[in-house]
Amino acid sequence: MSVMGGQVDVVIVGSCMTDLVSQVQRLPKVGETIHGHKFFIGFGGKGANQCVQAARMGAKTAMVCKLGNDFFGDKYVQNFKDHGISTDYVEQTAEAVTGAASIIVNDAGENAIVIVAGANLLLGNEEIQRAKPAVSQAKVLVCQLEISPDASLKALHMAKESYVRTIFNPAPAIADLHSDFYKASDVFCCNESEAELLTGQTVATVEDAGKVGVELLGRGCGSVIITLGAQGCVVITAQGSSPKHVPTSKVTAVDTTGAGDSFIGALAFYIAHYPTMPLEEMARRANLVAAVSVQTEGTQSSYPCKKDLPSALF
Ligand code: ADP
């Protein structure tokens, strides 16, 4: 489906996963078969999650990704279409399966997860090149690390060449992230555990987050946001400026899965629609969007639409 007018504001290059979730009293032991009491299938994958949140806020979005030519792949294409997300650069391949995450959650909320990245790993430089018309005309490009890092970096460079603003979310984090990722990031946005892995420092407090944020900024990004769960986030916008803690509202969290992706999807919307808004204000609003997402179960299914949010956020 082509978005009307052709031009999209937010382009996400990233992953799609089908979440297969079983709820059990306790996790099974090796060789054991046990009964669970609930099962559901959900749409996941960091890239797609972020895209869906941006679309629900009202951004014109396009997804650049690779799915299998299978049942889950077909369902995922439909999920994008249902959200008005352009699928011009959503490809399906017979060479691999649609990415899947088999998740077992016990009554204590602990989990065991197997991820098969499948087709996500076949999204390569050629596919990124094909998406150039969308990437080069977007207002913002968003990348993560659930696809090949090379493909993510190529997309980030492509955006920079066209003066398109970039958000990079180094998730899941890798300790030896190539230095070019920092230089290609206008906004480098990660959570506390990713910040720990990238810097080798402990992030236990808001103050710690500020310190590691300054270190990450020094590696060459335009600005840094470190998300801190119920504590909101810390924003560092320029060399020499002090880190700003941006708290969020107190809510009763039911399921925080995908909260970080909700935050990033909302941030992408704000950058696209309010390009001159201070980053701190965008982060304050993205906090409030993500805080809504943690109050209901599920990942994409918990993401609020524009109509569910206070008009002060727009
Ligand atoms: P991730 O999902 O990557 O672990 P975080 O846990 O840092 O990321 O959450 C991302 C954002 O979601 C936070 O910055 C905050 O805005 C919101 N959030 C997460 N957990 C809560 C919570 N318990 N209460 C309110 N907001 C939350």
mmCIF file of C-alpha atoms and ligand atoms in Angstrom:
data_model
loop_
_atom_site.group_PDB
_atom_site.id
_atom_site.type_symbol
_atom_site.label_atom_id
_atom_site.label_comp_id
_atom_site.label_asym_id
_atom_site.label_seq_id
_atom_site.Cartn_x
_atom_site.Cartn_y
_atom_site.Cartn_z
ATOM 1 C CA MET A 1 0.000 0.000 0.000
ATOM 2 C CA SER A 2 1.290 3.450 -0.795
ATOM 3 C CA VAL A 3 0.682 6.201 1.696
ATOM 4 C CA MET A 4 -1.273 9.008 0.026
ATOM 5 C CA GLY A 5 0.977 11.711 -1.300
ATOM 6 C CA GLY A 6 3.890 9.256 -1.361
ATOM 7 C CA GLN A 7 6.031 11.013 1.198
ATOM 8 C CA VAL A 8 6.334 9.477 4.639
ATOM 9 C CA ASP A 9 7.464 11.312 7.756
ATOM 10 C CA VAL A 10 8.807 8.448 9.835
ATOM 11 C CA VAL A 11 10.750 5.551 8.305
ATOM 12 C CA ILE A 12 11.640 2.619 10.520
ATOM 13 C CA VAL A 13 14.276 0.142 9.378
ATOM 14 C CA GLY A 14 14.084 -2.851 11.664
ATOM 15 C CA SER A 15 12.686 -6.096 12.914
ATOM 16 C CA CYS A 16 9.356 -7.900 13.053
ATOM 17 C CA MET A 17 8.707 -10.839 15.353
ATOM 18 C CA THR A 18 5.672 -12.916 16.124
ATOM 19 C CA ASP A 19 5.417 -13.383 19.886
ATOM 20 C CA LEU A 20 4.084 -16.804 20.904
ATOM 21 C CA VAL A 21 3.390 -16.457 24.593
ATOM 22 C CA SER A 22 2.480 -19.274 27.006
ATOM 23 C CA GLN A 23 1.656 -18.605 30.633
ATOM 24 C CA VAL A 24 2.501 -21.362 33.095
ATOM 25 C CA GLN A 25 2.706 -21.806 36.866
ATOM 26 C CA ARG A 26 6.399 -22.630 36.665
ATOM 27 C CA LEU A 27 8.938 -22.972 33.862
ATOM 28 C CA PRO A 28 9.371 -26.563 32.557
ATOM 29 C CA LYS A 29 12.556 -28.520 33.292
ATOM 30 C CA VAL A 30 14.643 -30.131 30.548
ATOM 31 C CA GLY A 31 12.637 -32.910 28.873
ATOM 32 C CA GLU A 32 9.482 -32.058 30.795
ATOM 33 C CA THR A 33 6.037 -31.340 29.326
ATOM 34 C CA ILE A 34 3.719 -29.196 31.403
ATOM 35 C CA HIS A 35 0.341 -27.546 30.927
ATOM 36 C CA GLY A 36 0.006 -23.808 30.637
ATOM 37 C CA HIS A 37 -3.146 -21.847 31.456
ATOM 38 C CA LYS A 38 -3.041 -19.151 28.784
ATOM 39 C CA PHE A 39 -1.665 -18.700 25.277
ATOM 40 C CA PHE A 40 -1.666 -15.738 22.951
ATOM 41 C CA ILE A 41 -0.006 -14.564 19.757
ATOM 42 C CA GLY A 42 1.137 -10.963 19.520
ATOM 43 C CA PHE A 43 2.877 -8.724 17.034
ATOM 44 C CA GLY A 44 6.347 -7.761 18.255
ATOM 45 C CA GLY A 45 9.893 -6.965 17.174
ATOM 46 C CA LYS A 46 11.425 -3.653 18.173
ATOM 47 C CA GLY A 47 11.293 -2.038 14.743
ATOM 48 C CA ALA A 48 7.659 -2.872 14.093
ATOM 49 C CA ASN A 49 6.659 -1.901 17.642
ATOM 50 C CA GLN A 50 8.181 1.550 17.222
ATOM 51 C CA CYS A 51 6.545 1.962 13.827
ATOM 52 C CA VAL A 52 3.107 1.024 15.155
ATOM 53 C CA GLN A 53 3.389 3.485 18.058
ATOM 54 C CA ALA A 54 4.417 6.324 15.711
ATOM 55 C CA ALA A 55 1.519 5.453 13.363
ATOM 56 C CA ARG A 56 -0.973 5.380 16.248
ATOM 57 C CA MET A 57 0.143 8.884 17.221
ATOM 58 C CA GLY A 58 -0.762 9.990 13.700
ATOM 59 C CA ALA A 59 2.587 9.949 11.880
ATOM 60 C CA LYS A 60 2.779 8.917 8.217
ATOM 61 C CA THR A 61 5.055 5.930 8.518
ATOM 62 C CA ALA A 62 6.825 3.343 6.373
ATOM 63 C CA MET A 63 8.383 0.114 7.557
ATOM 64 C CA VAL A 64 11.498 -1.323 5.928
ATOM 65 C CA CYS A 65 11.775 -4.972 6.960
ATOM 66 C CA LYS A 66 11.895 -8.588 5.847
ATOM 67 C CA LEU A 67 9.302 -11.233 6.659
ATOM 68 C CA GLY A 68 8.998 -14.890 5.717
ATOM 69 C CA ASN A 69 6.691 -15.960 2.927
ATOM 70 C CA ASP A 70 4.544 -17.743 5.481
ATOM 71 C CA PHE A 71 1.396 -17.455 7.590
ATOM 72 C CA PHE A 72 2.954 -15.131 10.189
ATOM 73 C CA GLY A 73 4.498 -12.966 7.478
ATOM 74 C CA ASP A 74 1.127 -12.514 5.752
ATOM 75 C CA LYS A 75 -0.492 -11.620 9.088
ATOM 76 C CA TYR A 76 2.219 -9.064 9.770
ATOM 77 C CA VAL A 77 1.708 -7.341 6.398
ATOM 78 C CA GLN A 78 -1.988 -7.070 7.271
ATOM 79 C CA ASN A 79 -1.117 -5.621 10.697
ATOM 80 C CA PHE A 80 0.886 -2.860 8.997
ATOM 81 C CA LYS A 81 -1.931 -2.161 6.534
ATOM 82 C CA ASP A 82 -4.460 -2.001 9.368
ATOM 83 C CA HIS A 83 -2.346 0.797 10.859
ATOM 84 C CA GLY A 84 -2.009 2.702 7.569
ATOM 85 C CA ILE A 85 1.736 1.960 7.554
ATOM 86 C CA SER A 86 3.296 1.909 4.082
ATOM 87 C CA THR A 87 4.365 -1.610 3.123
ATOM 88 C CA ASP A 88 6.179 -0.512 -0.060
ATOM 89 C CA TYR A 89 9.461 -1.713 1.505
ATOM 90 C CA VAL A 90 8.134 -4.713 3.400
ATOM 91 C CA GLU A 91 9.526 -7.750 1.610
ATOM 92 C CA GLN A 92 8.680 -11.427 2.063
ATOM 93 C CA THR A 93 11.204 -14.172 1.372
ATOM 94 C CA ALA A 94 10.977 -17.925 0.878
ATOM 95 C CA GLU A 95 14.558 -18.246 2.199
ATOM 96 C CA ALA A 96 13.709 -17.853 5.894
ATOM 97 C CA VAL A 97 10.811 -17.822 8.327
ATOM 98 C CA THR A 98 9.195 -14.735 9.826
ATOM 99 C CA GLY A 99 11.034 -13.889 13.043
ATOM 100 C CA ALA A 100 9.497 -15.550 16.085
ATOM 101 C CA ALA A 101 9.859 -15.248 19.837
ATOM 102 C CA SER A 102 8.634 -18.236 21.859
ATOM 103 C CA ILE A 103 8.013 -16.856 25.326
ATOM 104 C CA ILE A 104 7.153 -18.748 28.502
ATOM 105 C CA VAL A 105 6.065 -16.636 31.472
ATOM 106 C CA ASN A 106 5.546 -18.107 34.940
ATOM 107 C CA ASP A 107 3.201 -16.840 37.641
ATOM 108 C CA ALA A 108 6.076 -14.948 39.271
ATOM 109 C CA GLY A 109 6.457 -12.968 36.039
ATOM 110 C CA GLU A 110 9.806 -14.620 35.219
ATOM 111 C CA ASN A 111 10.321 -15.784 31.691
ATOM 112 C CA ALA A 112 12.320 -17.968 29.327
ATOM 113 C CA ILE A 113 12.517 -16.780 25.724
ATOM 114 C CA VAL A 114 13.798 -18.243 22.471
ATOM 115 C CA ILE A 115 14.155 -15.832 19.577
ATOM 116 C CA VAL A 116 14.584 -17.054 16.004
ATOM 117 C CA ALA A 117 15.408 -13.917 14.033
ATOM 118 C CA GLY A 118 14.778 -15.690 10.683
ATOM 119 C CA ALA A 119 14.011 -13.308 7.825
ATOM 120 C CA ASN A 120 15.060 -10.273 9.891
ATOM 121 C CA LEU A 121 18.686 -11.262 9.305
ATOM 122 C CA LEU A 122 18.171 -11.259 5.517
ATOM 123 C CA LEU A 123 17.379 -7.542 5.474
ATOM 124 C CA GLY A 124 20.589 -6.361 3.850
ATOM 125 C CA ASN A 125 22.205 -3.469 2.038
ATOM 126 C CA GLU A 126 20.290 -4.123 -1.211
ATOM 127 C CA GLU A 127 16.942 -3.783 0.538
ATOM 128 C CA ILE A 128 18.100 -0.614 2.284
ATOM 129 C CA GLN A 129 19.194 0.793 -1.078
ATOM 130 C CA ARG A 130 15.746 0.058 -2.532
ATOM 131 C CA ALA A 131 14.178 2.045 0.323
ATOM 132 C CA LYS A 132 16.232 5.147 -0.490
ATOM 133 C CA PRO A 133 13.282 7.119 -1.963
ATOM 134 C CA ALA A 134 11.474 6.855 1.393
ATOM 135 C CA VAL A 135 14.522 7.239 3.643
ATOM 136 C CA SER A 136 15.921 10.279 1.858
ATOM 137 C CA GLN A 137 12.610 12.176 1.964
ATOM 138 C CA ALA A 138 11.566 11.292 5.504
ATOM 139 C CA LYS A 139 11.641 13.681 8.433
ATOM 140 C CA VAL A 140 13.122 11.048 10.722
ATOM 141 C CA LEU A 141 14.675 7.591 10.401
ATOM 142 C CA VAL A 142 14.718 5.096 13.268
ATOM 143 C CA CYS A 143 17.005 2.027 13.557
ATOM 144 C CA GLN A 144 17.719 -0.620 16.198
ATOM 145 C CA LEU A 145 19.950 -3.716 16.395
ATOM 146 C CA GLU A 146 17.536 -6.620 15.864
ATOM 147 C CA ILE A 147 18.604 -6.773 12.208
ATOM 148 C CA SER A 148 22.136 -6.927 10.802
ATOM 149 C CA PRO A 149 24.142 -3.998 12.252
ATOM 150 C CA ASP A 150 25.553 -3.308 8.755
ATOM 151 C CA ALA A 151 22.075 -2.739 7.348
ATOM 152 C CA SER A 152 21.182 -0.420 10.238
ATOM 153 C CA LEU A 153 24.360 1.590 9.763
ATOM 154 C CA LYS A 154 23.800 1.869 6.023
ATOM 155 C CA ALA A 155 20.311 3.242 6.641
ATOM 156 C CA LEU A 156 21.610 5.738 9.204
ATOM 157 C CA HIS A 157 24.293 6.962 6.786
ATOM 158 C CA MET A 158 21.733 7.220 3.982
ATOM 159 C CA ALA A 159 19.535 9.397 6.182
ATOM 160 C CA LYS A 160 22.417 11.630 7.258
ATOM 161 C CA GLU A 161 23.445 12.204 3.632
ATOM 162 C CA SER A 162 19.954 13.576 2.979
ATOM 163 C CA TYR A 163 19.853 15.649 6.201
ATOM 164 C CA VAL A 164 17.137 13.396 7.621
ATOM 165 C CA ARG A 165 17.176 13.294 11.419
ATOM 166 C CA THR A 166 18.110 9.946 12.950
ATOM 167 C CA ILE A 167 17.120 8.111 16.104
ATOM 168 C CA PHE A 168 19.255 5.100 16.940
ATOM 169 C CA ASN A 169 18.169 2.620 19.587
ATOM 170 C CA PRO A 170 21.096 0.237 20.312
ATOM 171 C CA ALA A 171 18.867 -2.655 21.346
ATOM 172 C CA PRO A 172 19.623 -5.399 21.993
ATOM 173 C CA ALA A 173 22.954 -3.854 22.961
ATOM 174 C CA ILE A 174 26.306 -5.204 21.824
ATOM 175 C CA ALA A 175 29.362 -4.352 23.916
ATOM 176 C CA ASP A 176 31.623 -3.542 20.951
ATOM 177 C CA LEU A 177 29.243 -1.281 19.021
ATOM 178 C CA HIS A 178 31.039 0.289 16.023
ATOM 179 C CA SER A 179 31.929 3.927 16.671
ATOM 180 C CA ASP A 180 30.163 5.030 13.463
ATOM 181 C CA PHE A 181 26.787 4.336 15.099
ATOM 182 C CA TYR A 182 27.360 7.163 17.578
ATOM 183 C CA LYS A 183 28.389 9.616 14.868
ATOM 184 C CA ALA A 184 25.352 8.750 12.755
ATOM 185 C CA SER A 185 22.876 9.244 15.633
ATOM 186 C CA ASP A 186 21.152 12.593 16.103
ATOM 187 C CA VAL A 187 19.361 11.039 19.073
ATOM 188 C CA PHE A 188 20.941 7.986 20.694
ATOM 189 C CA CYS A 189 18.256 6.433 22.894
ATOM 190 C CA CYS A 190 18.735 3.379 25.106
ATOM 191 C CA ASN A 191 17.595 1.967 28.444
ATOM 192 C CA GLU A 192 19.731 1.600 31.546
ATOM 193 C CA SER A 193 20.913 -1.978 30.931
ATOM 194 C CA GLU A 194 21.937 -1.128 27.370
ATOM 195 C CA ALA A 195 23.814 1.928 28.663
ATOM 196 C CA GLU A 196 25.610 -0.330 31.164
ATOM 197 C CA LEU A 197 26.666 -2.778 28.476
ATOM 198 C CA LEU A 198 27.887 -0.013 26.156
ATOM 199 C CA THR A 199 29.935 1.784 28.808
ATOM 200 C CA GLY A 200 30.823 -0.971 31.292
ATOM 201 C CA GLN A 201 29.489 1.259 34.079
ATOM 202 C CA THR A 202 26.695 0.592 36.536
ATOM 203 C CA VAL A 203 23.500 2.590 36.067
ATOM 204 C CA ALA A 204 21.561 2.365 39.320
ATOM 205 C CA THR A 205 20.511 5.981 39.819
ATOM 206 C CA VAL A 206 19.424 9.027 37.839
ATOM 207 C CA GLU A 207 22.855 10.487 38.551
ATOM 208 C CA ASP A 208 24.596 7.386 37.114
ATOM 209 C CA ALA A 209 22.420 7.693 33.997
ATOM 210 C CA GLY A 210 23.535 11.298 33.586
ATOM 211 C CA LYS A 211 27.181 10.260 33.818
ATOM 212 C CA VAL A 212 26.985 7.435 31.286
ATOM 213 C CA GLY A 213 24.857 9.676 29.052
ATOM 214 C CA VAL A 214 27.647 12.255 29.004
ATOM 215 C CA GLU A 215 30.119 9.504 28.125
ATOM 216 C CA LEU A 216 27.923 8.251 25.262
ATOM 217 C CA LEU A 217 27.472 11.819 24.008
ATOM 218 C CA GLY A 218 31.258 12.158 23.942
ATOM 219 C CA ARG A 219 31.388 9.299 21.429
ATOM 220 C CA GLY A 220 29.857 11.604 18.837
ATOM 221 C CA CYS A 221 26.038 11.534 18.998
ATOM 222 C CA GLY A 222 23.963 14.693 18.690
ATOM 223 C CA SER A 223 22.118 13.985 21.931
ATOM 224 C CA VAL A 224 21.449 11.079 24.264
ATOM 225 C CA ILE A 225 18.341 9.836 26.068
ATOM 226 C CA ILE A 226 18.557 7.081 28.674
ATOM 227 C CA THR A 227 15.183 5.666 29.690
ATOM 228 C CA LEU A 228 14.773 4.656 33.330
ATOM 229 C CA GLY A 229 11.458 2.805 33.577
ATOM 230 C CA ALA A 230 9.198 4.321 36.253
ATOM 231 C CA GLN A 231 11.757 7.111 36.739
ATOM 232 C CA GLY A 232 11.212 8.470 33.233
ATOM 233 C CA CYS A 233 14.426 9.365 31.452
ATOM 234 C CA VAL A 234 17.559 11.479 31.393
ATOM 235 C CA VAL A 235 18.283 13.767 28.428
ATOM 236 C CA ILE A 236 21.736 15.096 27.501
ATOM 237 C CA THR A 237 21.589 17.535 24.591
ATOM 238 C CA ALA A 238 25.036 19.009 24.133
ATOM 239 C CA GLN A 239 28.628 18.856 25.239
ATOM 240 C CA GLY A 240 29.025 20.767 28.457
ATOM 241 C CA SER A 241 25.304 20.937 29.258
ATOM 242 C CA SER A 242 24.191 19.163 32.410
ATOM 243 C CA PRO A 243 21.990 16.049 32.126
ATOM 244 C CA LYS A 244 18.282 16.760 32.661
ATOM 245 C CA HIS A 245 16.115 14.285 34.531
ATOM 246 C CA VAL A 246 12.650 14.125 32.972
ATOM 247 C CA PRO A 247 10.337 12.297 35.403
ATOM 248 C CA THR A 248 7.096 10.629 34.342
ATOM 249 C CA SER A 249 3.689 10.201 35.935
ATOM 250 C CA LYS A 250 3.126 7.615 38.686
ATOM 251 C CA VAL A 251 1.013 4.792 37.300
ATOM 252 C CA THR A 252 0.205 1.207 38.213
ATOM 253 C CA ALA A 253 2.263 -0.867 35.820
ATOM 254 C CA VAL A 254 0.568 -4.052 34.595
ATOM 255 C CA ASP A 255 2.962 -5.060 31.793
ATOM 256 C CA THR A 256 6.028 -3.026 30.850
ATOM 257 C CA THR A 257 6.932 -5.150 27.801
ATOM 258 C CA GLY A 258 7.669 -2.881 24.863
ATOM 259 C CA ALA A 259 7.575 0.350 26.926
ATOM 260 C CA GLY A 260 10.895 1.451 25.459
ATOM 261 C CA ASP A 261 9.556 0.942 21.920
ATOM 262 C CA SER A 262 6.446 2.965 22.737
ATOM 263 C CA PHE A 263 8.728 5.762 23.982
ATOM 264 C CA ILE A 264 10.839 5.700 20.805
ATOM 265 C CA GLY A 265 7.826 5.521 18.476
ATOM 266 C CA ALA A 266 6.337 8.553 20.237
ATOM 267 C CA LEU A 267 9.673 10.384 20.083
ATOM 268 C CA ALA A 268 9.851 9.761 16.329
ATOM 269 C CA PHE A 269 6.350 11.224 15.967
ATOM 270 C CA TYR A 270 7.340 14.383 17.874
ATOM 271 C CA ILE A 271 10.548 14.883 15.889
ATOM 272 C CA ALA A 272 8.583 14.530 12.639
ATOM 273 C CA HIS A 273 5.666 16.763 13.637
ATOM 274 C CA TYR A 274 7.306 19.329 15.926
ATOM 275 C CA PRO A 275 10.865 19.588 14.583
ATOM 276 C CA THR A 276 11.706 22.682 16.620
ATOM 277 C CA MET A 277 10.367 21.438 19.952
ATOM 278 C CA PRO A 278 13.152 21.097 22.572
ATOM 279 C CA LEU A 279 14.215 17.457 22.980
ATOM 280 C CA GLU A 280 13.479 17.606 26.691
ATOM 281 C CA GLU A 281 9.843 18.483 25.982
ATOM 282 C CA MET A 282 9.584 15.678 23.419
ATOM 283 C CA ALA A 283 11.001 13.278 26.029
ATOM 284 C CA ARG A 284 8.499 14.531 28.620
ATOM 285 C CA ARG A 285 5.629 13.788 26.258
ATOM 286 C CA ALA A 286 7.080 10.441 25.123
ATOM 287 C CA ASN A 287 7.309 9.461 28.808
ATOM 288 C CA LEU A 288 3.587 10.088 29.171
ATOM 289 C CA VAL A 289 2.751 8.038 26.065
ATOM 290 C CA ALA A 290 4.903 5.114 27.273
ATOM 291 C CA ALA A 291 3.341 5.378 30.744
ATOM 292 C CA VAL A 292 -0.044 4.676 29.139
ATOM 293 C CA SER A 293 1.393 1.588 27.409
ATOM 294 C CA VAL A 294 2.484 -0.037 30.690
ATOM 295 C CA GLN A 295 -1.011 0.110 32.158
ATOM 296 C CA THR A 296 -2.459 -2.635 29.959
ATOM 297 C CA GLU A 297 -1.242 -6.077 28.923
ATOM 298 C CA GLY A 298 0.530 -6.817 25.685
ATOM 299 C CA THR A 299 3.050 -5.013 23.525
ATOM 300 C CA GLN A 300 1.573 -3.315 20.449
ATOM 301 C CA SER A 301 -1.934 -3.954 21.779
ATOM 302 C CA SER A 302 -1.125 -1.687 24.761
ATOM 303 C CA TYR A 303 0.054 1.268 22.666
ATOM 304 C CA PRO A 304 -2.270 4.291 22.808
ATOM 305 C CA CYS A 305 -3.743 6.008 19.736
ATOM 306 C CA LYS A 306 -3.976 9.772 19.363
ATOM 307 C CA LYS A 307 -7.650 9.680 20.374
ATOM 308 C CA ASP A 308 -6.778 7.947 23.688
ATOM 309 C CA LEU A 309 -4.267 10.630 24.689
ATOM 310 C CA PRO A 310 -4.761 14.100 26.193
ATOM 311 C CA SER A 311 -4.821 16.827 23.545
ATOM 312 C CA ALA A 312 -2.034 18.612 25.463
ATOM 313 C CA LEU A 313 0.338 15.970 24.057
ATOM 314 C CA PHE A 314 -0.318 17.214 20.498
HETATM 315 P P1 ADP B 1 12.609 -0.776 28.179
HETATM 316 O O1 ADP B 1 11.205 -1.102 27.826
HETATM 317 O O2 ADP B 1 13.510 -0.687 27.004
HETATM 318 O O3 ADP B 1 13.174 -1.599 29.297
HETATM 319 P P2 ADP B 1 12.205 1.349 30.129
HETATM 320 O O4 ADP B 1 11.836 0.321 31.133
HETATM 321 O O5 ADP B 1 13.281 2.302 30.492
HETATM 322 O O6 ADP B 1 12.594 0.744 28.722
HETATM 323 O O7 ADP B 1 10.867 2.165 29.790
HETATM 324 C C1 ADP B 1 10.797 3.075 28.726
HETATM 325 C C2 ADP B 1 9.885 4.222 29.117
HETATM 326 O O8 ADP B 1 8.598 3.706 29.436
HETATM 327 C C3 ADP B 1 10.331 4.987 30.350
HETATM 328 O O9 ADP B 1 11.241 6.011 30.005
HETATM 329 C C4 ADP B 1 8.997 5.535 30.844
HETATM 330 O O10 ADP B 1 8.646 6.673 30.093
HETATM 331 C C5 ADP B 1 8.018 4.411 30.505
HETATM 332 N N1 ADP B 1 7.847 3.488 31.645
HETATM 333 C C6 ADP B 1 8.382 2.266 31.804
HETATM 334 N N2 ADP B 1 8.013 1.695 32.966
HETATM 335 C C7 ADP B 1 7.189 2.589 33.566
HETATM 336 C C8 ADP B 1 6.454 2.615 34.808
HETATM 337 N N3 ADP B 1 6.501 1.586 35.671
HETATM 338 N N4 ADP B 1 5.723 3.715 35.081
HETATM 339 C C9 ADP B 1 5.648 4.767 34.227
HETATM 340 N N5 ADP B 1 6.325 4.796 33.057
HETATM 341 C C10 ADP B 1 7.082 3.737 32.720
#
